[in-house]
């Protein structure tokens, strides 16, 4: 059993050694051919080294599958790898350009939407505030002061401290204001819809 493990280990070492020897012979021969084929207008000058490294990695991984003893020349394998990697490069570039264009279009639409929505939203807010203030006429002076403080994000205790009223008076004013404004808004909506 131990002998068979040693034998398989030796076989792997031999095949790795023969593979490395094969690569040491092949790589200097094919390197100028690869670089010449990469001088193409489709491949950006900055990306040529990356594409070259991709081809070399693919060649190292596929070295075991080369059948050099048959009639197929080594140049055939190299040309197929170069073509495959170049096609992958072009596909990646096209996909990247499409993604960039889609992102640009998405941001253009978002920007235009925001530009048109802000004035419209502001106008609607102003109309709502005008309607609210027109309905404030139904409130007493204390209730108006309390509602204005609420609109300015004051809490009931802060309103009581600012207006020198008791907490209970402020809470009662808030409740009366709600009821009066609800009644006034219901009347306004029913008049508008009629």
PDB file of C-alpha atoms in Angstrom:
ATOM      1  CA  UNK A   1       0.000   0.000   0.000  1.00  0.00           C
ATOM      2  CA  UNK A   2       2.782   2.404   0.933  1.00  0.00           C
ATOM      3  CA  UNK A   3       4.586   1.518  -2.295  1.00  0.00           C
ATOM      4  CA  UNK A   4       1.544   2.398  -4.429  1.00  0.00           C
ATOM      5  CA  UNK A   5       1.237   5.821  -2.729  1.00  0.00           C
ATOM      6  CA  UNK A   6       4.903   6.509  -3.381  1.00  0.00           C
ATOM      7  CA  UNK A   7       4.454   5.417  -6.986  1.00  0.00           C
ATOM      8  CA  UNK A   8       1.543   7.812  -7.598  1.00  0.00           C
ATOM      9  CA  UNK A   9       3.483  10.594  -5.909  1.00  0.00           C
ATOM     10  CA  UNK A  10       6.458   9.905  -8.186  1.00  0.00           C
ATOM     11  CA  UNK A  11       4.176   9.899 -11.223  1.00  0.00           C
ATOM     12  CA  UNK A  12       2.762  13.299 -10.275  1.00  0.00           C
ATOM     13  CA  UNK A  13       6.276  14.639  -9.713  1.00  0.00           C
ATOM     14  CA  UNK A  14       7.421  13.303 -13.064  1.00  0.00           C
ATOM     15  CA  UNK A  15       4.389  14.683 -14.878  1.00  0.00           C
ATOM     16  CA  UNK A  16       4.829  18.042 -13.128  1.00  0.00           C
ATOM     17  CA  UNK A  17       8.518  18.069 -13.983  1.00  0.00           C
ATOM     18  CA  UNK A  18       7.841  17.146 -17.618  1.00  0.00           C
ATOM     19  CA  UNK A  19       5.074  19.763 -17.748  1.00  0.00           C
ATOM     20  CA  UNK A  20       7.420  22.423 -16.383  1.00  0.00           C
ATOM     21  CA  UNK A  21      10.078  21.408 -18.893  1.00  0.00           C
ATOM     22  CA  UNK A  22       7.510  21.596 -21.691  1.00  0.00           C
ATOM     23  CA  UNK A  23       6.415  25.056 -20.565  1.00  0.00           C
ATOM     24  CA  UNK A  24      10.043  26.206 -20.326  1.00  0.00           C
ATOM     25  CA  UNK A  25      10.478  25.192 -23.976  1.00  0.00           C
ATOM     26  CA  UNK A  26       7.157  26.522 -25.277  1.00  0.00           C
ATOM     27  CA  UNK A  27       6.791  29.890 -23.533  1.00  0.00           C
ATOM     28  CA  UNK A  28       9.836  31.641 -25.068  1.00  0.00           C
ATOM     29  CA  UNK A  29       8.692  30.494 -28.518  1.00  0.00           C
ATOM     30  CA  UNK A  30       5.085  31.652 -28.244  1.00  0.00           C
ATOM     31  CA  UNK A  31       5.661  34.880 -26.306  1.00  0.00           C
ATOM     32  CA  UNK A  32       6.525  37.038 -29.367  1.00  0.00           C
ATOM     33  CA  UNK A  33       3.653  35.490 -31.315  1.00  0.00           C
ATOM     34  CA  UNK A  34       1.196  36.350 -28.529  1.00  0.00           C
ATOM     35  CA  UNK A  35       2.459  39.914 -28.174  1.00  0.00           C
ATOM     36  CA  UNK A  36       2.253  40.433 -31.930  1.00  0.00           C
ATOM     37  CA  UNK A  37      -1.350  39.209 -32.030  1.00  0.00           C
ATOM     38  CA  UNK A  38      -2.272  41.504 -29.123  1.00  0.00           C
ATOM     39  CA  UNK A  39      -1.244  44.613 -31.079  1.00  0.00           C
ATOM     40  CA  UNK A  40      -4.801  45.170 -32.202  1.00  0.00           C
ATOM     41  CA  UNK A  41      -6.922  48.311 -32.212  1.00  0.00           C
ATOM     42  CA  UNK A  42      -9.699  46.644 -30.179  1.00  0.00           C
ATOM     43  CA  UNK A  43      -7.397  46.071 -27.213  1.00  0.00           C
ATOM     44  CA  UNK A  44      -6.596  49.124 -25.161  1.00  0.00           C
ATOM     45  CA  UNK A  45      -2.864  49.682 -24.660  1.00  0.00           C
ATOM     46  CA  UNK A  46      -3.347  49.682 -20.886  1.00  0.00           C
ATOM     47  CA  UNK A  47      -5.128  46.317 -21.010  1.00  0.00           C
ATOM     48  CA  UNK A  48      -2.664  44.490 -23.265  1.00  0.00           C
ATOM     49  CA  UNK A  49      -0.516  43.298 -20.370  1.00  0.00           C
ATOM     50  CA  UNK A  50      -3.588  41.966 -18.553  1.00  0.00           C
ATOM     51  CA  UNK A  51      -4.772  40.115 -21.657  1.00  0.00           C
ATOM     52  CA  UNK A  52      -1.249  38.750 -22.163  1.00  0.00           C
ATOM     53  CA  UNK A  53      -1.208  37.440 -18.589  1.00  0.00           C
ATOM     54  CA  UNK A  54      -4.641  35.866 -19.088  1.00  0.00           C
ATOM     55  CA  UNK A  55      -3.354  34.038 -22.163  1.00  0.00           C
ATOM     56  CA  UNK A  56      -0.240  32.859 -20.334  1.00  0.00           C
ATOM     57  CA  UNK A  57      -2.291  31.588 -17.378  1.00  0.00           C
ATOM     58  CA  UNK A  58      -4.656  29.781 -19.694  1.00  0.00           C
ATOM     59  CA  UNK A  59      -1.701  28.278 -21.516  1.00  0.00           C
ATOM     60  CA  UNK A  60      -0.119  27.058 -18.280  1.00  0.00           C
ATOM     61  CA  UNK A  61      -3.416  25.520 -17.132  1.00  0.00           C
ATOM     62  CA  UNK A  62      -3.995  23.810 -20.477  1.00  0.00           C
ATOM     63  CA  UNK A  63      -0.416  22.590 -21.032  1.00  0.00           C
ATOM     64  CA  UNK A  64      -1.408  19.028 -20.113  1.00  0.00           C
ATOM     65  CA  UNK A  65      -3.964  18.947 -22.934  1.00  0.00           C
ATOM     66  CA  UNK A  66      -1.548  19.870 -25.716  1.00  0.00           C
ATOM     67  CA  UNK A  67      -1.103  16.928 -28.072  1.00  0.00           C
ATOM     68  CA  UNK A  68       2.153  17.897 -29.686  1.00  0.00           C
ATOM     69  CA  UNK A  69       2.950  14.427 -30.958  1.00  0.00           C
ATOM     70  CA  UNK A  70       0.006  14.548 -33.373  1.00  0.00           C
ATOM     71  CA  UNK A  71      -0.275  16.544 -36.572  1.00  0.00           C
ATOM     72  CA  UNK A  72      -1.791  19.621 -34.847  1.00  0.00           C
ATOM     73  CA  UNK A  73       0.906  22.282 -34.498  1.00  0.00           C
ATOM     74  CA  UNK A  74       1.450  24.251 -31.291  1.00  0.00           C
ATOM     75  CA  UNK A  75       0.577  27.444 -33.141  1.00  0.00           C
ATOM     76  CA  UNK A  76      -2.990  26.157 -33.545  1.00  0.00           C
ATOM     77  CA  UNK A  77      -3.436  25.873 -29.748  1.00  0.00           C
ATOM     78  CA  UNK A  78      -1.895  29.286 -29.190  1.00  0.00           C
ATOM     79  CA  UNK A  79      -4.113  30.925 -31.812  1.00  0.00           C
ATOM     80  CA  UNK A  80      -7.245  29.361 -30.308  1.00  0.00           C
ATOM     81  CA  UNK A  81      -6.292  30.621 -26.839  1.00  0.00           C
ATOM     82  CA  UNK A  82      -5.515  34.105 -28.109  1.00  0.00           C
ATOM     83  CA  UNK A  83      -8.819  34.265 -29.957  1.00  0.00           C
ATOM     84  CA  UNK A  84     -10.725  32.981 -26.933  1.00  0.00           C
ATOM     85  CA  UNK A  85      -9.135  35.489 -24.544  1.00  0.00           C
ATOM     86  CA  UNK A  86      -9.574  38.361 -27.015  1.00  0.00           C
ATOM     87  CA  UNK A  87     -13.265  37.500 -27.406  1.00  0.00           C
ATOM     88  CA  UNK A  88     -13.645  37.388 -23.622  1.00  0.00           C
ATOM     89  CA  UNK A  89     -11.940  40.789 -23.402  1.00  0.00           C
ATOM     90  CA  UNK A  90     -14.237  42.322 -26.029  1.00  0.00           C
ATOM     91  CA  UNK A  91     -17.324  40.830 -24.338  1.00  0.00           C
ATOM     92  CA  UNK A  92     -16.247  42.261 -20.978  1.00  0.00           C
ATOM     93  CA  UNK A  93     -15.636  45.694 -22.508  1.00  0.00           C
ATOM     94  CA  UNK A  94     -19.004  45.746 -24.286  1.00  0.00           C
ATOM     95  CA  UNK A  95     -20.819  44.627 -21.126  1.00  0.00           C
ATOM     96  CA  UNK A  96     -18.959  47.243 -19.092  1.00  0.00           C
ATOM     97  CA  UNK A  97     -19.860  50.000 -21.564  1.00  0.00           C
ATOM     98  CA  UNK A  98     -23.521  48.937 -21.502  1.00  0.00           C
ATOM     99  CA  UNK A  99     -23.535  48.958 -17.693  1.00  0.00           C
ATOM    100  CA  UNK A 100     -21.921  52.401 -17.635  1.00  0.00           C
ATOM    101  CA  UNK A 101     -24.431  53.757 -20.126  1.00  0.00           C
ATOM    102  CA  UNK A 102     -27.331  52.305 -18.139  1.00  0.00           C
ATOM    103  CA  UNK A 103     -25.972  53.863 -14.937  1.00  0.00           C
ATOM    104  CA  UNK A 104     -25.564  57.235 -16.643  1.00  0.00           C
ATOM    105  CA  UNK A 105     -29.109  57.077 -18.011  1.00  0.00           C
ATOM    106  CA  UNK A 106     -30.451  56.071 -14.599  1.00  0.00           C
ATOM    107  CA  UNK A 107     -28.763  59.032 -12.906  1.00  0.00           C
ATOM    108  CA  UNK A 108     -29.976  61.405 -15.618  1.00  0.00           C
ATOM    109  CA  UNK A 109     -33.558  60.239 -15.063  1.00  0.00           C
ATOM    110  CA  UNK A 110     -33.170  60.500 -11.266  1.00  0.00           C
ATOM    111  CA  UNK A 111     -31.746  64.010 -11.551  1.00  0.00           C
ATOM    112  CA  UNK A 112     -34.481  65.212 -13.892  1.00  0.00           C
ATOM    113  CA  UNK A 113     -37.142  63.659 -11.686  1.00  0.00           C
ATOM    114  CA  UNK A 114     -35.734  65.377  -8.615  1.00  0.00           C
ATOM    115  CA  UNK A 115     -35.528  68.707 -10.437  1.00  0.00           C
ATOM    116  CA  UNK A 116     -39.159  68.547 -11.540  1.00  0.00           C
ATOM    117  CA  UNK A 117     -40.494  67.120  -8.280  1.00  0.00           C
ATOM    118  CA  UNK A 118     -38.975  69.694  -5.937  1.00  0.00           C
ATOM    119  CA  UNK A 119     -40.864  72.721  -7.281  1.00  0.00           C
ATOM    120  CA  UNK A 120     -44.076  70.693  -7.521  1.00  0.00           C
ATOM    121  CA  UNK A 121     -43.710  69.363  -3.973  1.00  0.00           C
ATOM    122  CA  UNK A 122     -42.881  72.829  -2.680  1.00  0.00           C
ATOM    123  CA  UNK A 123     -45.951  74.274  -4.394  1.00  0.00           C
ATOM    124  CA  UNK A 124     -48.178  71.575  -2.864  1.00  0.00           C
ATOM    125  CA  UNK A 125     -46.689  72.207   0.572  1.00  0.00           C
ATOM    126  CA  UNK A 126     -47.337  75.936   0.229  1.00  0.00           C
ATOM    127  CA  UNK A 127     -50.951  75.302  -0.797  1.00  0.00           C
ATOM    128  CA  UNK A 128     -51.477  73.010   2.179  1.00  0.00           C
ATOM    129  CA  UNK A 129     -49.940  75.567   4.540  1.00  0.00           C
ATOM    130  CA  UNK A 130     -52.133  78.327   3.092  1.00  0.00           C
ATOM    131  CA  UNK A 131     -55.206  76.169   3.605  1.00  0.00           C
ATOM    132  CA  UNK A 132     -54.129  75.389   7.151  1.00  0.00           C
ATOM    133  CA  UNK A 133     -53.512  79.043   7.982  1.00  0.00           C
ATOM    134  CA  UNK A 134     -56.834  80.019   6.441  1.00  0.00           C
ATOM    135  CA  UNK A 135     -58.500  77.566   8.826  1.00  0.00           C
ATOM    136  CA  UNK A 136     -56.578  78.970  11.788  1.00  0.00           C
ATOM    137  CA  UNK A 137     -59.072  81.847  11.827  1.00  0.00           C
ATOM    138  CA  UNK A 138     -61.527  79.510  13.556  1.00  0.00           C
ATOM    139  CA  UNK A 139     -59.120  79.165  16.507  1.00  0.00           C
ATOM    140  CA  UNK A 140     -58.729  81.414  19.509  1.00  0.00           C
ATOM    141  CA  UNK A 141     -55.489  83.355  20.054  1.00  0.00           C
ATOM    142  CA  UNK A 142     -54.120  80.797  22.561  1.00  0.00           C
ATOM    143  CA  UNK A 143     -54.968  77.894  20.237  1.00  0.00           C
ATOM    144  CA  UNK A 144     -53.298  79.681  17.299  1.00  0.00           C
ATOM    145  CA  UNK A 145     -50.132  80.243  19.332  1.00  0.00           C
ATOM    146  CA  UNK A 146     -50.083  76.589  20.417  1.00  0.00           C
ATOM    147  CA  UNK A 147     -50.598  75.327  16.822  1.00  0.00           C
ATOM    148  CA  UNK A 148     -47.841  77.598  15.484  1.00  0.00           C
ATOM    149  CA  UNK A 149     -45.476  76.289  18.156  1.00  0.00           C
ATOM    150  CA  UNK A 150     -46.430  72.702  17.244  1.00  0.00           C
ATOM    151  CA  UNK A 151     -45.705  73.454  13.578  1.00  0.00           C
ATOM    152  CA  UNK A 152     -42.268  74.685  14.662  1.00  0.00           C
ATOM    153  CA  UNK A 153     -41.648  71.278  16.321  1.00  0.00           C
ATOM    154  CA  UNK A 154     -42.025  72.374  19.927  1.00  0.00           C
ATOM    155  CA  UNK A 155     -43.152  69.788  22.448  1.00  0.00           C
ATOM    156  CA  UNK A 156     -46.181  70.526  24.659  1.00  0.00           C
ATOM    157  CA  UNK A 157     -43.999  71.072  27.745  1.00  0.00           C
ATOM    158  CA  UNK A 158     -41.790  73.509  25.812  1.00  0.00           C
ATOM    159  CA  UNK A 159     -44.901  75.347  24.606  1.00  0.00           C
ATOM    160  CA  UNK A 160     -46.169  75.572  28.199  1.00  0.00           C
ATOM    161  CA  UNK A 161     -42.837  76.977  29.368  1.00  0.00           C
ATOM    162  CA  UNK A 162     -42.653  79.466  26.491  1.00  0.00           C
ATOM    163  CA  UNK A 163     -46.236  80.744  26.784  1.00  0.00           C
ATOM    164  CA  UNK A 164     -46.388  80.630  30.596  1.00  0.00           C
ATOM    165  CA  UNK A 165     -49.414  78.323  30.512  1.00  0.00           C
ATOM    166  CA  UNK A 166     -49.927  75.133  32.483  1.00  0.00           C
ATOM    167  CA  UNK A 167     -49.346  71.779  30.797  1.00  0.00           C
ATOM    168  CA  UNK A 168     -53.018  70.932  31.108  1.00  0.00           C
ATOM    169  CA  UNK A 169     -54.041  74.175  29.363  1.00  0.00           C
ATOM    170  CA  UNK A 170     -51.648  73.451  26.477  1.00  0.00           C
ATOM    171  CA  UNK A 171     -52.909  69.866  26.071  1.00  0.00           C
ATOM    172  CA  UNK A 172     -56.514  71.097  26.134  1.00  0.00           C
ATOM    173  CA  UNK A 173     -55.688  73.784  23.538  1.00  0.00           C
ATOM    174  CA  UNK A 174     -54.099  71.134  21.300  1.00  0.00           C
ATOM    175  CA  UNK A 175     -57.172  68.923  21.568  1.00  0.00           C
ATOM    176  CA  UNK A 176     -59.592  71.799  20.852  1.00  0.00           C
ATOM    177  CA  UNK A 177     -57.429  72.865  17.883  1.00  0.00           C
ATOM    178  CA  UNK A 178     -57.511  69.350  16.438  1.00  0.00           C
ATOM    179  CA  UNK A 179     -61.270  69.174  16.681  1.00  0.00           C
ATOM    180  CA  UNK A 180     -61.820  72.651  15.192  1.00  0.00           C
ATOM    181  CA  UNK A 181     -59.330  72.056  12.353  1.00  0.00           C
ATOM    182  CA  UNK A 182     -60.875  68.664  11.532  1.00  0.00           C
ATOM    183  CA  UNK A 183     -64.317  70.204  11.356  1.00  0.00           C
ATOM    184  CA  UNK A 184     -63.043  73.105   9.258  1.00  0.00           C
ATOM    185  CA  UNK A 185     -61.157  70.769   6.857  1.00  0.00           C
ATOM    186  CA  UNK A 186     -64.217  68.512   6.460  1.00  0.00           C
ATOM    187  CA  UNK A 187     -66.287  71.558   5.540  1.00  0.00           C
ATOM    188  CA  UNK A 188     -63.599  72.687   3.080  1.00  0.00           C
ATOM    189  CA  UNK A 189     -63.413  69.249   1.406  1.00  0.00           C
ATOM    190  CA  UNK A 190     -67.181  68.926   1.149  1.00  0.00           C
ATOM    191  CA  UNK A 191     -67.404  72.442  -0.412  1.00  0.00           C
ATOM    192  CA  UNK A 192     -64.565  71.655  -2.833  1.00  0.00           C
ATOM    193  CA  UNK A 193     -66.079  68.345  -3.954  1.00  0.00           C
ATOM    194  CA  UNK A 194     -69.570  69.794  -4.365  1.00  0.00           C
TER     195      UNK A 194
END
